[in-house]
Amino acid sequence: MSGSILYIDSDRFEQEVLKSDKPAILYFYSEDCPPCEVLAPIYEKMAEKYGDRIKFVKIMRQANRDLAKSLGVTGSPTLLFFRNGLEVGKRLSGFLSKPQVRTAIEGVLGDVLPPPELKKENCDVIILGGGAAGLSAAIYAARAKLNTILLEEGVPGGQAASTYHIANYPGTPGVISGTELIANMRKQAESFGARVEDLREIFEVKLQGPEKYVRTEDEEYYGKAIIIATGGKPKPLPAEGAEEFTGRGVHYCATCDGPMYQNRKVVVIGGGNSAVEEAVFLTRYASHVTIIHQFDHFQATKTAQEEAFKNDKIDIIWDSEVRKVHGEEHSLTGVTIENIKTGEIREIPTEGAFVYIGTQPRTEIFKGQVQIDDNGYIVASEDTKTNVEGVFAAGDVRTKPIRQVVTAAADGAAAGIMAERYITSQVKRIPVQVR
Ligand SMILES: Cc1cc2nc3c(=O)[nH]c(=O)nc-3n(C[C@H](O)[C@H](O)[C@H](O)COP(=O)(O)OP(=O)(O)OC[C@H]3O[C@@H](n4cnc5c(N)ncnc54)[C@H](O)[C@@H]3O)c2cc1C
């Protein structure tokens, strides 16, 4: 037992899960599994919150292979929900966020817990998002002696942490893993006094006026300035069945989910840098990788293309788009593609599809409060100022031509400095009381 989590082996599955008098959530995990490391603290937090209404059970997949196989669990982490001896709800697997897990639990319970009494926190700068932009902003703001709190809905990292290697960030030995780069940034921000808070899912923001407000599940934060650095998320594959198979064959992060495809065939959809580089990365695990791209040439850099062309585990299907994703209950069996020049339709057998067709900004919660362009990006230029005083937008979330780790970090620097200047100017503006 850890907190209210029960660790079991398959011999206790029937008693603890199928015969449980309350609903149960079963978490298959593995060792050396980065998405399991991300999920572990989320699971613990959920167990603290919902543990009296749903039983939280953990089981190691490698040590309980027969049970995993009988349940159709092929990868870690996988979450399954049971009630009265039957599986219910939607299973989740792969790289999971707190909102995804919370929503699934509430779906099984059939209601939402009322919010607890909220803790109040005051600070100078609230930074939303713990990717390269947010962490860089935290370094600059904290170093300027501002009381700085960074809120991240998962664990810090963002897109950079989902990249197995970054070869174009200056000042590294040449190539650095995204997780190492981000861990360094976090350490640096904390060394200057920034508070980096994990698992803070944001429910509400109020950006107008001199006092900015952010509400998470358990806290209310009040700050003098806000830096929005919520970045982007992958664009979903626009194909029939793609949503249904997400996490069960359709994936958006090769670093997170690639290891599940040891000696299996996968496809990669896309033709930019991310698609081509991640296809090469996937050849470490997969027996074969097919890249499906809608044009007759890649948009990736020459170096990335050369690596893919010379890799004999990779082949490429040009001029084609995925129309349908199909499979059995728990696993993918293939994708249907259409050649957009000839109209030919054919099926490509595969067990995994990794999608890299671009990203979209994460700005839903700011709509109506700050200027956002037609594509969903927050309108801000190089100085990261938005149309709202005291609100800055840094990194992939803002309107800009180049979205890279180094440009996100540069934005963070600008936003940290601009926030300090803004706060200082506000202090000067406070009228002196004449008595
Ligand atoms: C597969 C892939 C490969 C890439 N390879 C490279 C490369 O080799 N070199 C390179 O320079 N760039 C690369 N990029 C691009 C680069 O990763 C991004 O441009 C950069 O990381 C963006 O950083 P960011 O901080 O602006 O946003 P993100 O990295 O998206 O970070 C945003 C953070 O905000 C959090 N967040 C979002 N909404 C909320 C909320 N409501 N509450 C709390 N937290 C929230 C997210 O969880 C996330 O941690 C790659 C991108 C991808 C997807």
PDB file of C-alpha atoms in Angstrom, residues 182-279:
ATOM      1  CA  ILE A 182      14.018  20.730 -19.089  1.00  0.00           C
ATOM      2  CA  ALA A 183      15.282  19.281 -15.789  1.00  0.00           C
ATOM      3  CA  ASN A 184      18.231  21.702 -16.010  1.00  0.00           C
ATOM      4  CA  MET A 185      15.876  24.639 -16.661  1.00  0.00           C
ATOM      5  CA  ARG A 186      13.673  23.694 -13.714  1.00  0.00           C
ATOM      6  CA  LYS A 187      16.675  23.368 -11.398  1.00  0.00           C
ATOM      7  CA  GLN A 188      17.942  26.761 -12.527  1.00  0.00           C
ATOM      8  CA  ALA A 189      14.549  28.430 -11.997  1.00  0.00           C
ATOM      9  CA  GLU A 190      14.197  26.901  -8.523  1.00  0.00           C
ATOM     10  CA  SER A 191      17.747  27.892  -7.598  1.00  0.00           C
ATOM     11  CA  PHE A 192      16.694  31.536  -8.058  1.00  0.00           C
ATOM     12  CA  GLY A 193      13.653  31.051  -5.852  1.00  0.00           C
ATOM     13  CA  ALA A 194      10.843  30.333  -8.345  1.00  0.00           C
ATOM     14  CA  ARG A 195       8.153  27.962  -7.052  1.00  0.00           C
ATOM     15  CA  VAL A 196       7.455  25.372  -9.727  1.00  0.00           C
ATOM     16  CA  GLU A 197       4.179  23.638  -8.923  1.00  0.00           C
ATOM     17  CA  ASP A 198       3.309  20.335 -10.623  1.00  0.00           C
ATOM     18  CA  LEU A 199      -0.168  18.926 -11.198  1.00  0.00           C
ATOM     19  CA  ARG A 200      -1.917  22.290 -11.065  1.00  0.00           C
ATOM     20  CA  GLU A 201      -4.776  21.989 -13.492  1.00  0.00           C
ATOM     21  CA  ILE A 202      -6.169  25.458 -14.214  1.00  0.00           C
ATOM     22  CA  PHE A 203      -9.938  25.872 -13.995  1.00  0.00           C
ATOM     23  CA  GLU A 204     -10.360  29.636 -14.300  1.00  0.00           C
ATOM     24  CA  VAL A 205      -8.374  32.801 -15.025  1.00  0.00           C
ATOM     25  CA  LYS A 206      -9.256  36.494 -14.707  1.00  0.00           C
ATOM     26  CA  LEU A 207      -6.797  38.594 -16.651  1.00  0.00           C
ATOM     27  CA  GLN A 208      -8.313  42.080 -16.544  1.00  0.00           C
ATOM     28  CA  GLY A 209      -7.411  44.702 -13.937  1.00  0.00           C
ATOM     29  CA  PRO A 210      -4.350  45.192 -11.767  1.00  0.00           C
ATOM     30  CA  GLU A 211      -4.868  41.963  -9.830  1.00  0.00           C
ATOM     31  CA  LYS A 212      -4.679  38.788 -11.904  1.00  0.00           C
ATOM     32  CA  TYR A 213      -6.452  35.660 -10.723  1.00  0.00           C
ATOM     33  CA  VAL A 214      -5.939  31.954 -11.381  1.00  0.00           C
ATOM     34  CA  ARG A 215      -7.901  29.113  -9.831  1.00  0.00           C
ATOM     35  CA  THR A 216      -6.674  25.542  -9.757  1.00  0.00           C
ATOM     36  CA  GLU A 217      -8.353  22.543  -8.184  1.00  0.00           C
ATOM     37  CA  ASP A 218      -7.278  23.394  -4.630  1.00  0.00           C
ATOM     38  CA  GLU A 219      -5.862  26.935  -4.763  1.00  0.00           C
ATOM     39  CA  GLU A 220      -6.589  30.510  -5.758  1.00  0.00           C
ATOM     40  CA  TYR A 221      -3.572  32.521  -6.926  1.00  0.00           C
ATOM     41  CA  TYR A 222      -3.448  36.311  -7.041  1.00  0.00           C
ATOM     42  CA  GLY A 223      -0.603  38.033  -8.926  1.00  0.00           C
ATOM     43  CA  LYS A 224       0.412  41.410 -10.304  1.00  0.00           C
ATOM     44  CA  ALA A 225       1.333  39.980 -13.723  1.00  0.00           C
ATOM     45  CA  ILE A 226       0.651  36.814 -15.668  1.00  0.00           C
ATOM     46  CA  ILE A 227       2.838  35.092 -18.230  1.00  0.00           C
ATOM     47  CA  ILE A 228       0.912  32.690 -20.437  1.00  0.00           C
ATOM     48  CA  ALA A 229       3.193  29.912 -21.673  1.00  0.00           C
ATOM     49  CA  THR A 230       0.713  27.096 -22.262  1.00  0.00           C
ATOM     50  CA  GLY A 231       2.296  26.125 -25.585  1.00  0.00           C
ATOM     51  CA  GLY A 232       0.686  23.745 -27.989  1.00  0.00           C
ATOM     52  CA  LYS A 233      -0.606  20.218 -28.338  1.00  0.00           C
ATOM     53  CA  PRO A 234      -0.510  17.899 -31.340  1.00  0.00           C
ATOM     54  CA  LYS A 235      -3.207  18.332 -33.980  1.00  0.00           C
ATOM     55  CA  PRO A 236      -5.417  15.258 -33.887  1.00  0.00           C
ATOM     56  CA  LEU A 237      -5.430  12.971 -36.915  1.00  0.00           C
ATOM     57  CA  PRO A 238      -8.507  13.837 -39.005  1.00  0.00           C
ATOM     58  CA  ALA A 239      -9.400  10.248 -39.866  1.00  0.00           C
ATOM     59  CA  GLU A 240     -12.306   7.975 -38.988  1.00  0.00           C
ATOM     60  CA  GLY A 241     -11.575   5.953 -35.845  1.00  0.00           C
ATOM     61  CA  ALA A 242      -8.540   8.045 -34.843  1.00  0.00           C
ATOM     62  CA  GLU A 243     -10.091   9.366 -31.656  1.00  0.00           C
ATOM     63  CA  GLU A 244     -11.405   5.968 -30.613  1.00  0.00           C
ATOM     64  CA  PHE A 245      -7.950   4.391 -30.996  1.00  0.00           C
ATOM     65  CA  THR A 246      -5.980   7.197 -29.358  1.00  0.00           C
ATOM     66  CA  GLY A 247      -3.713   5.578 -26.772  1.00  0.00           C
ATOM     67  CA  ARG A 248      -4.629   2.135 -28.177  1.00  0.00           C
ATOM     68  CA  GLY A 249      -2.588   2.272 -31.363  1.00  0.00           C
ATOM     69  CA  VAL A 250      -2.793   5.932 -32.316  1.00  0.00           C
ATOM     70  CA  HIS A 251      -0.105   7.990 -30.558  1.00  0.00           C
ATOM     71  CA  TYR A 252       1.276  11.500 -30.581  1.00  0.00           C
ATOM     72  CA  CYS A 253       4.551  10.977 -28.694  1.00  0.00           C
ATOM     73  CA  ALA A 254       7.176   8.489 -29.892  1.00  0.00           C
ATOM     74  CA  THR A 255       9.414   9.023 -26.851  1.00  0.00           C
ATOM     75  CA  CYS A 256       6.512   8.184 -24.553  1.00  0.00           C
ATOM     76  CA  ASP A 257       4.828   5.354 -26.420  1.00  0.00           C
ATOM     77  CA  GLY A 258       7.476   4.102 -28.902  1.00  0.00           C
ATOM     78  CA  PRO A 259       8.942   1.495 -26.508  1.00  0.00           C
ATOM     79  CA  MET A 260       5.600  -0.386 -26.591  1.00  0.00           C
ATOM     80  CA  TYR A 261       6.289  -1.284 -30.241  1.00  0.00           C
ATOM     81  CA  GLN A 262       9.361  -3.479 -29.850  1.00  0.00           C
ATOM     82  CA  ASN A 263       9.688  -5.598 -33.049  1.00  0.00           C
ATOM     83  CA  ARG A 264       6.322  -4.419 -34.373  1.00  0.00           C
ATOM     84  CA  LYS A 265       5.398  -2.478 -37.509  1.00  0.00           C
ATOM     85  CA  VAL A 266       4.343   1.140 -37.154  1.00  0.00           C
ATOM     86  CA  VAL A 267       3.481   4.058 -39.404  1.00  0.00           C
ATOM     87  CA  VAL A 268       4.357   7.712 -38.921  1.00  0.00           C
ATOM     88  CA  ILE A 269       2.017  10.296 -40.384  1.00  0.00           C
ATOM     89  CA  GLY A 270       3.500  13.645 -41.427  1.00  0.00           C
ATOM     90  CA  GLY A 271       6.520  15.024 -43.238  1.00  0.00           C
ATOM     91  CA  GLY A 272       7.963  17.881 -41.190  1.00  0.00           C
ATOM     92  CA  ASN A 273      10.928  17.736 -38.831  1.00  0.00           C
ATOM     93  CA  SER A 274       9.015  16.094 -35.996  1.00  0.00           C
ATOM     94  CA  ALA A 275       7.618  13.321 -38.209  1.00  0.00           C
ATOM     95  CA  VAL A 276      10.908  12.507 -39.899  1.00  0.00           C
ATOM     96  CA  GLU A 277      13.052  12.691 -36.739  1.00  0.00           C
ATOM     97  CA  GLU A 278      10.593  10.660 -34.674  1.00  0.00           C
ATOM     98  CA  ALA A 279      10.369   8.033 -37.467  1.00  0.00           C
TER      99      ALA A 279
END
